[in-house]
Amino acid sequence: MSQRTERRGIHVDQSELLCNKGCGYYGNAAWQGLCSKCWREEYQRARQKQIQEDWALAEKLQREEEAAYASIQGAQSQPQAQPQASLGTFSKFEEKKTNEKTRKVTTVKKFFSPSSRTASKKDNQEGKTPSPSISRQSSIETDRASRDFVDFLKTMQKPGREVHKHSRTFIESMANKKDLGADELSEYVQDFYQNMSERLMTHFKVSSENVERVMDEVEKYIMTRLYKSVFCPETSDDEKKDLATQKRIRALHWVDIQMLCVPVDEEIPEVSENVVKAITDVIEMDSKRVPRDKLACITRCSKHIFSAIKITKSEPASADDFLPTLIYIVLKANPPRLQSNIQYITRFCNPSRLMTGEDGYYFTNLCCAVAFIEKLDAQSLNLDPEDFERYMSGQASPRRPETDSSWPQVDPGPVVSSPALAKVYQNLELLSGLGGRQDRVLAAAQSLQSDLMTWQESVGQEVQEIMEKYPLEIRPPAPSAIDSDVENDLLPPPLTPQVFAG
C-alpha cells in the first residue's frame, strides 16, 4: 500500500456550517446550505416564479391556439363560439393555478378561523373516508403519545383545548394528502407549526418559552400519528438514497482511524465503551418516530464522541476532532435508512431546533459527515488512486496483503483500530501458527511411517538370512525307560524280598 507520509486531517470551518444567507443560523446540505427559514423563503419564491411562468406559458399557448384556429377556419360564424370555449378552458386553467397558489394558506389557516368549527364537523358528518392510520386500532406508542398530549394540555385549560382541536383537525386533513410530494407535505406541516405558534403568542399571550414546550408536544403528537404516511413516502426517492448510502459505506469498510486522523485510542476501555455507545445511539435513531427523539439520539451520540476524544487527549475536544470521529462512527455503524431519517428530520422537525442550539449543531455535522462519505476519494484519505480503487472494489485490503497461502496472514504493519479487530487478528495469527504446527506434525508422522516400514523390511530380511544359514533340524526322540532319565543315586534302594518261616 502506497501512502503519503504527510497527513492532513478533515477540517471544516465553523462558518461553513452556518446558513449561506448569513442569517447566523445553522445551514443544511439538504437545503443547499441554507437554514430552514431561508430555505422556505427561497422555496416559496421559486414556487411563485414557477406559477407565473406556467401562467405566461399558458397565455402564449392560448394565443397560438386562437391564431391557428382563426387562420384555419376563416369563417365568421364558428370563430365567435370557439374563442369563447377556448377562453373558458383558459379560465379554468387560471382558476386551477389560483387555487393551487392559495391552497396551502387556506388549508392551514382555516383550522384557526372561528367558522372552521362547524365546517369541520359538517365535513366529518358527510362521510369523509378516514385514513387507515386513523380508522385502525392505534399502536401502543400512538396511544401513549395521545395520552401524554392530553395530560399536558390539561394544565393549559382553554389554550390546551384549542391546541388539541386544531391538531386533530390537521391530522384528519393530512389523510387526504397522501399523493402529495415530500416537499409539499413538509410545507403543510411547517405552516401548521408556524400558525400554531403565532396563534399561541398573539391570541393567548403565551410566553416564547412555553410556546416552545407546547410545540414540542404538538410535534410529538402529530408526527407519531403521521409517521407511517410521511416517513420515506412513496413519492420521494429516499429509499433509493438509503440503498446507495448503505452500499457506499459497506464499500468503505476498510477505512480505519489512522486514515481519517481520528484522535481516539480504542485500546483505552473507557474510550472503547464511549465508541460503542455512540454507534448504538446513531443506530437507535431509526427506531424513533418523533423528529425531536431522533435528534436526541444524534445528540447523545455526539456527546459520547466528545467524551471519547477528551479521555484520549486529556483535554477538551475541538470541532476539528469531532467531525472526523463522527465520520468514523457513521462508517462503523452504517445506520439503517440514514438518508430517510435525515430527510424526515429536515422536513418535519420544529425549525427552531435545527437553526440553533446543540441539536442543530450536531445535526448539521451529521449532514456534513454523510456528504463527506458520499464524496470520499483517494485524496481525502491521502492514498494512491490505484490503491483506493482496489480497496473499493475488494481486490485488496490495507489490513491483509495479497498472499498465495491458504491460511490467513496478518499484516503486522498497520496499527489495529479497535480491540475487537485486535482480537480478530490475534485469532488469525493463532490460526496461522496452528497451521504451521499441523504441517510439521503431518511431516513427522509421514517420516515415522516410512521409518517403520523400512525397519520391518530390514528385520524380516535378517531373520530370513539367519534361517538360511542355520536351518532348523527336527530329530526323532530315542526310546528310553520310564526312569531312565532319573539319576539312580538319588533313588532309594530297592526293596529286598524276605522269607518268613511259617
JSON list of C-alpha atoms in Angstrom, two decimals, residues 121-327:
[
{"chain": "A", "resi": 121, "resn": "LYS", "atom": "CA", "xyz": [-67.97, 18.88, 11.90]},
{"chain": "A", "resi": 122, "resn": "LYS", "atom": "CA", "xyz": [-70.15, 19.05, 8.81]},
{"chain": "A", "resi": 123, "resn": "ASP", "atom": "CA", "xyz": [-67.40, 17.63, 6.64]},
{"chain": "A", "resi": 124, "resn": "ASN", "atom": "CA", "xyz": [-66.91, 14.77, 9.07]},
{"chain": "A", "resi": 125, "resn": "GLN", "atom": "CA", "xyz": [-70.62, 14.00, 9.12]},
{"chain": "A", "resi": 126, "resn": "GLU", "atom": "CA", "xyz": [-70.75, 13.87, 5.32]},
{"chain": "A", "resi": 127, "resn": "GLY", "atom": "CA", "xyz": [-68.85, 10.60, 5.41]},
{"chain": "A", "resi": 128, "resn": "LYS", "atom": "CA", "xyz": [-65.29, 11.63, 4.62]},
{"chain": "A", "resi": 129, "resn": "THR", "atom": "CA", "xyz": [-63.22, 8.48, 4.33]},
{"chain": "A", "resi": 130, "resn": "PRO", "atom": "CA", "xyz": [-60.68, 8.35, 7.19]},
{"chain": "A", "resi": 131, "resn": "SER", "atom": "CA", "xyz": [-57.14, 7.23, 6.62]},
{"chain": "A", "resi": 132, "resn": "PRO", "atom": "CA", "xyz": [-56.16, 3.69, 7.58]},
{"chain": "A", "resi": 133, "resn": "SER", "atom": "CA", "xyz": [-53.88, 5.07, 10.31]},
{"chain": "A", "resi": 134, "resn": "ILE", "atom": "CA", "xyz": [-56.90, 6.72, 11.98]},
{"chain": "A", "resi": 135, "resn": "SER", "atom": "CA", "xyz": [-59.52, 4.02, 11.44]},
{"chain": "A", "resi": 136, "resn": "ARG", "atom": "CA", "xyz": [-57.36, 1.10, 12.50]},
{"chain": "A", "resi": 137, "resn": "GLN", "atom": "CA", "xyz": [-56.58, 0.35, 16.11]},
{"chain": "A", "resi": 138, "resn": "SER", "atom": "CA", "xyz": [-53.78, 2.62, 17.27]},
{"chain": "A", "resi": 139, "resn": "SER", "atom": "CA", "xyz": [-50.49, 1.18, 18.27]},
{"chain": "A", "resi": 140, "resn": "ILE", "atom": "CA", "xyz": [-49.21, 1.26, 21.80]},
{"chain": "A", "resi": 141, "resn": "GLU", "atom": "CA", "xyz": [-46.83, 4.09, 21.03]},
{"chain": "A", "resi": 142, "resn": "THR", "atom": "CA", "xyz": [-49.57, 6.14, 19.37]},
{"chain": "A", "resi": 143, "resn": "ASP", "atom": "CA", "xyz": [-51.89, 5.64, 22.34]},
{"chain": "A", "resi": 144, "resn": "ARG", "atom": "CA", "xyz": [-49.16, 6.66, 24.74]},
{"chain": "A", "resi": 145, "resn": "ALA", "atom": "CA", "xyz": [-48.42, 9.81, 22.73]},
{"chain": "A", "resi": 146, "resn": "SER", "atom": "CA", "xyz": [-52.12, 10.72, 22.70]},
{"chain": "A", "resi": 147, "resn": "ARG", "atom": "CA", "xyz": [-52.46, 10.26, 26.45]},
{"chain": "A", "resi": 148, "resn": "ASP", "atom": "CA", "xyz": [-49.33, 12.28, 27.15]},
{"chain": "A", "resi": 149, "resn": "PHE", "atom": "CA", "xyz": [-50.55, 15.04, 24.83]},
{"chain": "A", "resi": 150, "resn": "VAL", "atom": "CA", "xyz": [-53.93, 15.26, 26.55]},
{"chain": "A", "resi": 151, "resn": "ASP", "atom": "CA", "xyz": [-52.37, 15.19, 30.02]},
{"chain": "A", "resi": 152, "resn": "PHE", "atom": "CA", "xyz": [-50.02, 18.00, 29.05]},
{"chain": "A", "resi": 153, "resn": "LEU", "atom": "CA", "xyz": [-52.78, 20.17, 27.58]},
{"chain": "A", "resi": 154, "resn": "LYS", "atom": "CA", "xyz": [-54.99, 19.78, 30.67]},
{"chain": "A", "resi": 155, "resn": "THR", "atom": "CA", "xyz": [-52.72, 22.19, 32.51]},
{"chain": "A", "resi": 156, "resn": "MET", "atom": "CA", "xyz": [-53.35, 24.90, 29.89]},
{"chain": "A", "resi": 157, "resn": "GLN", "atom": "CA", "xyz": [-57.17, 24.89, 30.09]},
{"chain": "A", "resi": 158, "resn": "LYS", "atom": "CA", "xyz": [-58.62, 26.93, 27.18]},
{"chain": "A", "resi": 159, "resn": "PRO", "atom": "CA", "xyz": [-55.41, 27.18, 25.08]},
{"chain": "A", "resi": 160, "resn": "GLY", "atom": "CA", "xyz": [-54.95, 23.45, 25.58]},
{"chain": "A", "resi": 161, "resn": "ARG", "atom": "CA", "xyz": [-58.42, 22.70, 24.19]},
{"chain": "A", "resi": 162, "resn": "GLU", "atom": "CA", "xyz": [-57.74, 24.88, 21.16]},
{"chain": "A", "resi": 163, "resn": "VAL", "atom": "CA", "xyz": [-54.39, 23.23, 20.51]},
{"chain": "A", "resi": 164, "resn": "HIS", "atom": "CA", "xyz": [-55.91, 19.75, 20.79]},
{"chain": "A", "resi": 165, "resn": "LYS", "atom": "CA", "xyz": [-58.79, 20.58, 18.46]},
{"chain": "A", "resi": 166, "resn": "HIS", "atom": "CA", "xyz": [-56.59, 22.13, 15.77]},
{"chain": "A", "resi": 167, "resn": "SER", "atom": "CA", "xyz": [-54.07, 19.29, 15.99]},
{"chain": "A", "resi": 168, "resn": "ARG", "atom": "CA", "xyz": [-56.75, 16.64, 15.49]},
{"chain": "A", "resi": 169, "resn": "THR", "atom": "CA", "xyz": [-58.25, 18.59, 12.60]},
{"chain": "A", "resi": 170, "resn": "PHE", "atom": "CA", "xyz": [-54.85, 18.88, 10.96]},
{"chain": "A", "resi": 171, "resn": "ILE", "atom": "CA", "xyz": [-54.19, 15.14, 11.28]},
{"chain": "A", "resi": 172, "resn": "GLU", "atom": "CA", "xyz": [-57.53, 14.36, 9.68]},
{"chain": "A", "resi": 173, "resn": "SER", "atom": "CA", "xyz": [-56.85, 16.78, 6.83]},
{"chain": "A", "resi": 174, "resn": "MET", "atom": "CA", "xyz": [-53.48, 15.14, 6.14]},
{"chain": "A", "resi": 175, "resn": "ALA", "atom": "CA", "xyz": [-55.30, 11.87, 5.42]},
{"chain": "A", "resi": 176, "resn": "ASN", "atom": "CA", "xyz": [-56.34, 13.32, 2.05]},
{"chain": "A", "resi": 177, "resn": "LYS", "atom": "CA", "xyz": [-52.81, 14.39, 1.07]},
{"chain": "A", "resi": 178, "resn": "LYS", "atom": "CA", "xyz": [-51.10, 11.04, 0.65]},
{"chain": "A", "resi": 179, "resn": "ASP", "atom": "CA", "xyz": [-50.38, 11.64, -3.03]},
{"chain": "A", "resi": 180, "resn": "LEU", "atom": "CA", "xyz": [-48.54, 14.89, -2.46]},
{"chain": "A", "resi": 181, "resn": "GLY", "atom": "CA", "xyz": [-44.78, 15.14, -2.76]},
{"chain": "A", "resi": 182, "resn": "ALA", "atom": "CA", "xyz": [-42.48, 15.15, 0.23]},
{"chain": "A", "resi": 183, "resn": "ASP", "atom": "CA", "xyz": [-41.74, 18.87, -0.07]},
{"chain": "A", "resi": 184, "resn": "GLU", "atom": "CA", "xyz": [-45.44, 19.73, -0.17]},
{"chain": "A", "resi": 185, "resn": "LEU", "atom": "CA", "xyz": [-46.11, 17.56, 2.90]},
{"chain": "A", "resi": 186, "resn": "SER", "atom": "CA", "xyz": [-43.28, 19.35, 4.66]},
{"chain": "A", "resi": 187, "resn": "GLU", "atom": "CA", "xyz": [-44.75, 22.72, 3.71]},
{"chain": "A", "resi": 188, "resn": "TYR", "atom": "CA", "xyz": [-48.11, 21.82, 5.22]},
{"chain": "A", "resi": 189, "resn": "VAL", "atom": "CA", "xyz": [-46.56, 20.64, 8.48]},
{"chain": "A", "resi": 190, "resn": "GLN", "atom": "CA", "xyz": [-44.22, 23.62, 8.78]},
{"chain": "A", "resi": 191, "resn": "ASP", "atom": "CA", "xyz": [-47.07, 26.02, 8.04]},
{"chain": "A", "resi": 192, "resn": "PHE", "atom": "CA", "xyz": [-49.10, 24.39, 10.79]},
{"chain": "A", "resi": 193, "resn": "TYR", "atom": "CA", "xyz": [-46.20, 24.78, 13.23]},
{"chain": "A", "resi": 194, "resn": "GLN", "atom": "CA", "xyz": [-45.82, 28.45, 12.34]},
{"chain": "A", "resi": 195, "resn": "ASN", "atom": "CA", "xyz": [-49.51, 29.30, 12.52]},
{"chain": "A", "resi": 196, "resn": "MET", "atom": "CA", "xyz": [-49.95, 27.41, 15.78]},
{"chain": "A", "resi": 197, "resn": "SER", "atom": "CA", "xyz": [-47.03, 29.16, 17.48]},
{"chain": "A", "resi": 198, "resn": "GLU", "atom": "CA", "xyz": [-48.16, 32.58, 16.21]},
{"chain": "A", "resi": 199, "resn": "ARG", "atom": "CA", "xyz": [-51.68, 31.95, 17.48]},
{"chain": "A", "resi": 200, "resn": "LEU", "atom": "CA", "xyz": [-50.42, 30.95, 20.92]},
{"chain": "A", "resi": 201, "resn": "MET", "atom": "CA", "xyz": [-48.30, 34.10, 21.20]},
{"chain": "A", "resi": 202, "resn": "THR", "atom": "CA", "xyz": [-50.78, 36.60, 19.77]},
{"chain": "A", "resi": 203, "resn": "HIS", "atom": "CA", "xyz": [-54.19, 35.24, 20.77]},
{"chain": "A", "resi": 204, "resn": "PHE", "atom": "CA", "xyz": [-53.42, 33.53, 24.08]},
{"chain": "A", "resi": 205, "resn": "LYS", "atom": "CA", "xyz": [-50.37, 35.63, 25.05]},
{"chain": "A", "resi": 206, "resn": "VAL", "atom": "CA", "xyz": [-48.22, 32.59, 25.83]},
{"chain": "A", "resi": 207, "resn": "SER", "atom": "CA", "xyz": [-44.55, 33.25, 26.54]},
{"chain": "A", "resi": 208, "resn": "SER", "atom": "CA", "xyz": [-41.96, 32.15, 23.99]},
{"chain": "A", "resi": 209, "resn": "GLU", "atom": "CA", "xyz": [-40.54, 29.57, 26.41]},
{"chain": "A", "resi": 210, "resn": "ASN", "atom": "CA", "xyz": [-43.94, 27.97, 26.96]},
{"chain": "A", "resi": 211, "resn": "VAL", "atom": "CA", "xyz": [-44.65, 28.11, 23.24]},
{"chain": "A", "resi": 212, "resn": "GLU", "atom": "CA", "xyz": [-41.54, 26.01, 22.63]},
{"chain": "A", "resi": 213, "resn": "ARG", "atom": "CA", "xyz": [-42.75, 23.46, 25.19]},
{"chain": "A", "resi": 214, "resn": "VAL", "atom": "CA", "xyz": [-46.19, 23.33, 23.60]},
{"chain": "A", "resi": 215, "resn": "MET", "atom": "CA", "xyz": [-44.78, 22.98, 20.10]},
{"chain": "A", "resi": 216, "resn": "ASP", "atom": "CA", "xyz": [-42.56, 20.12, 21.24]},
{"chain": "A", "resi": 217, "resn": "GLU", "atom": "CA", "xyz": [-45.65, 18.27, 22.46]},
{"chain": "A", "resi": 218, "resn": "VAL", "atom": "CA", "xyz": [-47.55, 19.16, 19.29]},
{"chain": "A", "resi": 219, "resn": "GLU", "atom": "CA", "xyz": [-44.72, 17.79, 17.16]},
{"chain": "A", "resi": 220, "resn": "LYS", "atom": "CA", "xyz": [-44.61, 14.59, 19.22]},
{"chain": "A", "resi": 221, "resn": "TYR", "atom": "CA", "xyz": [-48.36, 14.04, 18.92]},
{"chain": "A", "resi": 222, "resn": "ILE", "atom": "CA", "xyz": [-48.70, 14.90, 15.22]},
{"chain": "A", "resi": 223, "resn": "MET", "atom": "CA", "xyz": [-45.63, 13.10, 13.93]},
{"chain": "A", "resi": 224, "resn": "THR", "atom": "CA", "xyz": [-46.35, 9.96, 15.95]},
{"chain": "A", "resi": 225, "resn": "ARG", "atom": "CA", "xyz": [-49.75, 9.79, 14.28]},
{"chain": "A", "resi": 226, "resn": "LEU", "atom": "CA", "xyz": [-48.46, 10.67, 10.79]},
{"chain": "A", "resi": 227, "resn": "TYR", "atom": "CA", "xyz": [-45.18, 8.73, 10.92]},
{"chain": "A", "resi": 228, "resn": "LYS", "atom": "CA", "xyz": [-46.13, 5.84, 8.64]},
{"chain": "A", "resi": 229, "resn": "SER", "atom": "CA", "xyz": [-47.55, 8.10, 5.94]},
{"chain": "A", "resi": 230, "resn": "VAL", "atom": "CA", "xyz": [-44.82, 10.77, 5.83]},
{"chain": "A", "resi": 231, "resn": "PHE", "atom": "CA", "xyz": [-41.64, 8.82, 6.65]},
{"chain": "A", "resi": 232, "resn": "CYS", "atom": "CA", "xyz": [-39.93, 7.80, 3.41]},
{"chain": "A", "resi": 233, "resn": "PRO", "atom": "CA", "xyz": [-43.06, 8.49, 1.31]},
{"chain": "A", "resi": 234, "resn": "GLU", "atom": "CA", "xyz": [-43.58, 6.69, -1.97]},
{"chain": "A", "resi": 235, "resn": "THR", "atom": "CA", "xyz": [-43.46, 9.97, -3.86]},
{"chain": "A", "resi": 236, "resn": "SER", "atom": "CA", "xyz": [-39.83, 10.56, -2.84]},
{"chain": "A", "resi": 237, "resn": "ASP", "atom": "CA", "xyz": [-36.53, 8.87, -3.72]},
{"chain": "A", "resi": 238, "resn": "ASP", "atom": "CA", "xyz": [-35.48, 8.45, -0.07]},
{"chain": "A", "resi": 239, "resn": "GLU", "atom": "CA", "xyz": [-35.35, 4.65, -0.28]},
{"chain": "A", "resi": 240, "resn": "LYS", "atom": "CA", "xyz": [-33.10, 4.80, -3.33]},
{"chain": "A", "resi": 241, "resn": "LYS", "atom": "CA", "xyz": [-30.74, 7.15, -1.49]},
{"chain": "A", "resi": 242, "resn": "ASP", "atom": "CA", "xyz": [-30.74, 4.83, 1.53]},
{"chain": "A", "resi": 243, "resn": "LEU", "atom": "CA", "xyz": [-29.60, 1.88, -0.56]},
{"chain": "A", "resi": 244, "resn": "ALA", "atom": "CA", "xyz": [-26.91, 3.93, -2.29]},
{"chain": "A", "resi": 245, "resn": "THR", "atom": "CA", "xyz": [-25.56, 5.22, 1.05]},
{"chain": "A", "resi": 246, "resn": "GLN", "atom": "CA", "xyz": [-25.53, 1.75, 2.63]},
{"chain": "A", "resi": 247, "resn": "LYS", "atom": "CA", "xyz": [-23.72, 0.33, -0.37]},
{"chain": "A", "resi": 248, "resn": "ARG", "atom": "CA", "xyz": [-21.20, 3.16, -0.24]},
{"chain": "A", "resi": 249, "resn": "ILE", "atom": "CA", "xyz": [-20.49, 2.66, 3.46]},
{"chain": "A", "resi": 250, "resn": "ARG", "atom": "CA", "xyz": [-20.11, -1.12, 3.01]},
{"chain": "A", "resi": 251, "resn": "ALA", "atom": "CA", "xyz": [-17.56, -0.47, 0.27]},
{"chain": "A", "resi": 252, "resn": "LEU", "atom": "CA", "xyz": [-15.62, 1.76, 2.70]},
{"chain": "A", "resi": 253, "resn": "HIS", "atom": "CA", "xyz": [-15.39, -0.88, 5.44]},
{"chain": "A", "resi": 254, "resn": "TRP", "atom": "CA", "xyz": [-11.58, -0.86, 5.19]},
{"chain": "A", "resi": 255, "resn": "VAL", "atom": "CA", "xyz": [-11.21, 2.78, 6.28]},
{"chain": "A", "resi": 256, "resn": "ASP", "atom": "CA", "xyz": [-9.59, 2.92, 9.73]},
{"chain": "A", "resi": 257, "resn": "ILE", "atom": "CA", "xyz": [-8.81, 5.52, 12.36]},
{"chain": "A", "resi": 258, "resn": "GLN", "atom": "CA", "xyz": [-5.39, 6.39, 11.00]},
{"chain": "A", "resi": 259, "resn": "MET", "atom": "CA", "xyz": [-6.71, 7.22, 7.54]},
{"chain": "A", "resi": 260, "resn": "LEU", "atom": "CA", "xyz": [-9.25, 9.66, 8.97]},
{"chain": "A", "resi": 261, "resn": "CYS", "atom": "CA", "xyz": [-6.81, 11.08, 11.55]},
{"chain": "A", "resi": 262, "resn": "VAL", "atom": "CA", "xyz": [-9.29, 10.33, 14.34]},
{"chain": "A", "resi": 263, "resn": "PRO", "atom": "CA", "xyz": [-7.89, 11.32, 17.77]},
{"chain": "A", "resi": 264, "resn": "VAL", "atom": "CA", "xyz": [-9.35, 8.30, 19.58]},
{"chain": "A", "resi": 265, "resn": "ASP", "atom": "CA", "xyz": [-7.50, 5.40, 21.23]},
{"chain": "A", "resi": 266, "resn": "GLU", "atom": "CA", "xyz": [-9.85, 2.44, 21.47]},
{"chain": "A", "resi": 267, "resn": "GLU", "atom": "CA", "xyz": [-7.30, 0.48, 23.46]},
{"chain": "A", "resi": 268, "resn": "ILE", "atom": "CA", "xyz": [-8.46, 2.52, 26.47]},
{"chain": "A", "resi": 269, "resn": "PRO", "atom": "CA", "xyz": [-11.53, 0.72, 27.94]},
{"chain": "A", "resi": 270, "resn": "GLU", "atom": "CA", "xyz": [-13.46, 3.93, 28.66]},
{"chain": "A", "resi": 271, "resn": "VAL", "atom": "CA", "xyz": [-12.86, 5.20, 25.15]},
{"chain": "A", "resi": 272, "resn": "SER", "atom": "CA", "xyz": [-13.94, 1.90, 23.62]},
{"chain": "A", "resi": 273, "resn": "GLU", "atom": "CA", "xyz": [-17.11, 1.99, 25.73]},
{"chain": "A", "resi": 274, "resn": "ASN", "atom": "CA", "xyz": [-17.96, 5.51, 24.53]},
{"chain": "A", "resi": 275, "resn": "VAL", "atom": "CA", "xyz": [-17.37, 4.49, 20.91]},
{"chain": "A", "resi": 276, "resn": "VAL", "atom": "CA", "xyz": [-19.75, 1.54, 21.28]},
{"chain": "A", "resi": 277, "resn": "LYS", "atom": "CA", "xyz": [-22.38, 3.78, 22.88]},
{"chain": "A", "resi": 278, "resn": "ALA", "atom": "CA", "xyz": [-22.04, 6.33, 20.07]},
{"chain": "A", "resi": 279, "resn": "ILE", "atom": "CA", "xyz": [-22.54, 3.60, 17.46]},
{"chain": "A", "resi": 280, "resn": "THR", "atom": "CA", "xyz": [-25.56, 2.30, 19.36]},
{"chain": "A", "resi": 281, "resn": "ASP", "atom": "CA", "xyz": [-27.15, 5.76, 19.58]},
{"chain": "A", "resi": 282, "resn": "VAL", "atom": "CA", "xyz": [-26.83, 6.55, 15.88]},
{"chain": "A", "resi": 283, "resn": "ILE", "atom": "CA", "xyz": [-28.32, 3.14, 15.02]},
{"chain": "A", "resi": 284, "resn": "GLU", "atom": "CA", "xyz": [-31.15, 3.64, 17.53]},
{"chain": "A", "resi": 285, "resn": "MET", "atom": "CA", "xyz": [-32.19, 6.81, 15.68]},
{"chain": "A", "resi": 286, "resn": "ASP", "atom": "CA", "xyz": [-34.15, 4.72, 13.16]},
{"chain": "A", "resi": 287, "resn": "SER", "atom": "CA", "xyz": [-36.39, 3.25, 15.87]},
{"chain": "A", "resi": 288, "resn": "LYS", "atom": "CA", "xyz": [-37.77, 6.65, 16.91]},
{"chain": "A", "resi": 289, "resn": "ARG", "atom": "CA", "xyz": [-40.86, 8.25, 15.41]},
{"chain": "A", "resi": 290, "resn": "VAL", "atom": "CA", "xyz": [-40.64, 11.85, 16.58]},
{"chain": "A", "resi": 291, "resn": "PRO", "atom": "CA", "xyz": [-38.05, 14.11, 14.88]},
{"chain": "A", "resi": 292, "resn": "ARG", "atom": "CA", "xyz": [-37.08, 15.51, 18.28]},
{"chain": "A", "resi": 293, "resn": "ASP", "atom": "CA", "xyz": [-36.34, 11.98, 19.56]},
{"chain": "A", "resi": 294, "resn": "LYS", "atom": "CA", "xyz": [-34.21, 11.25, 16.50]},
{"chain": "A", "resi": 295, "resn": "LEU", "atom": "CA", "xyz": [-32.30, 14.46, 17.15]},
{"chain": "A", "resi": 296, "resn": "ALA", "atom": "CA", "xyz": [-31.81, 13.35, 20.76]},
{"chain": "A", "resi": 297, "resn": "CYS", "atom": "CA", "xyz": [-30.13, 10.16, 19.53]},
{"chain": "A", "resi": 298, "resn": "ILE", "atom": "CA", "xyz": [-27.75, 12.24, 17.40]},
{"chain": "A", "resi": 299, "resn": "THR", "atom": "CA", "xyz": [-27.00, 14.50, 20.36]},
{"chain": "A", "resi": 300, "resn": "ARG", "atom": "CA", "xyz": [-26.23, 11.56, 22.67]},
{"chain": "A", "resi": 301, "resn": "CYS", "atom": "CA", "xyz": [-24.01, 10.03, 20.00]},
{"chain": "A", "resi": 302, "resn": "SER", "atom": "CA", "xyz": [-22.11, 13.30, 19.64]},
{"chain": "A", "resi": 303, "resn": "LYS", "atom": "CA", "xyz": [-21.62, 13.68, 23.38]},
{"chain": "A", "resi": 304, "resn": "HIS", "atom": "CA", "xyz": [-20.16, 10.16, 23.61]},
{"chain": "A", "resi": 305, "resn": "ILE", "atom": "CA", "xyz": [-17.78, 11.13, 20.81]},
{"chain": "A", "resi": 306, "resn": "PHE", "atom": "CA", "xyz": [-16.65, 14.23, 22.70]},
{"chain": "A", "resi": 307, "resn": "SER", "atom": "CA", "xyz": [-16.15, 12.12, 25.83]},
{"chain": "A", "resi": 308, "resn": "ALA", "atom": "CA", "xyz": [-14.01, 9.60, 23.93]},
{"chain": "A", "resi": 309, "resn": "ILE", "atom": "CA", "xyz": [-11.83, 12.36, 22.47]},
{"chain": "A", "resi": 310, "resn": "LYS", "atom": "CA", "xyz": [-11.48, 14.09, 25.83]},
{"chain": "A", "resi": 311, "resn": "ILE", "atom": "CA", "xyz": [-10.35, 10.87, 27.55]},
{"chain": "A", "resi": 312, "resn": "THR", "atom": "CA", "xyz": [-7.86, 10.11, 24.78]},
{"chain": "A", "resi": 313, "resn": "LYS", "atom": "CA", "xyz": [-6.32, 13.58, 24.57]},
{"chain": "A", "resi": 314, "resn": "SER", "atom": "CA", "xyz": [-6.77, 14.50, 28.27]},
{"chain": "A", "resi": 315, "resn": "GLU", "atom": "CA", "xyz": [-8.19, 17.83, 27.12]},
{"chain": "A", "resi": 316, "resn": "PRO", "atom": "CA", "xyz": [-11.48, 19.15, 25.72]},
{"chain": "A", "resi": 317, "resn": "ALA", "atom": "CA", "xyz": [-12.21, 18.14, 22.13]},
{"chain": "A", "resi": 318, "resn": "SER", "atom": "CA", "xyz": [-12.30, 20.67, 19.31]},
{"chain": "A", "resi": 319, "resn": "ALA", "atom": "CA", "xyz": [-14.57, 20.86, 16.29]},
{"chain": "A", "resi": 320, "resn": "ASP", "atom": "CA", "xyz": [-11.72, 19.65, 14.06]},
{"chain": "A", "resi": 321, "resn": "ASP", "atom": "CA", "xyz": [-11.51, 16.49, 16.19]},
{"chain": "A", "resi": 322, "resn": "PHE", "atom": "CA", "xyz": [-15.26, 15.94, 16.31]},
{"chain": "A", "resi": 323, "resn": "LEU", "atom": "CA", "xyz": [-16.13, 15.75, 12.60]},
{"chain": "A", "resi": 324, "resn": "PRO", "atom": "CA", "xyz": [-13.55, 13.05, 11.63]},
{"chain": "A", "resi": 325, "resn": "THR", "atom": "CA", "xyz": [-14.63, 10.96, 14.62]},
{"chain": "A", "resi": 326, "resn": "LEU", "atom": "CA", "xyz": [-18.28, 11.34, 13.66]},
{"chain": "A", "resi": 327, "resn": "ILE", "atom": "CA", "xyz": [-17.44, 10.17, 10.13]}
]
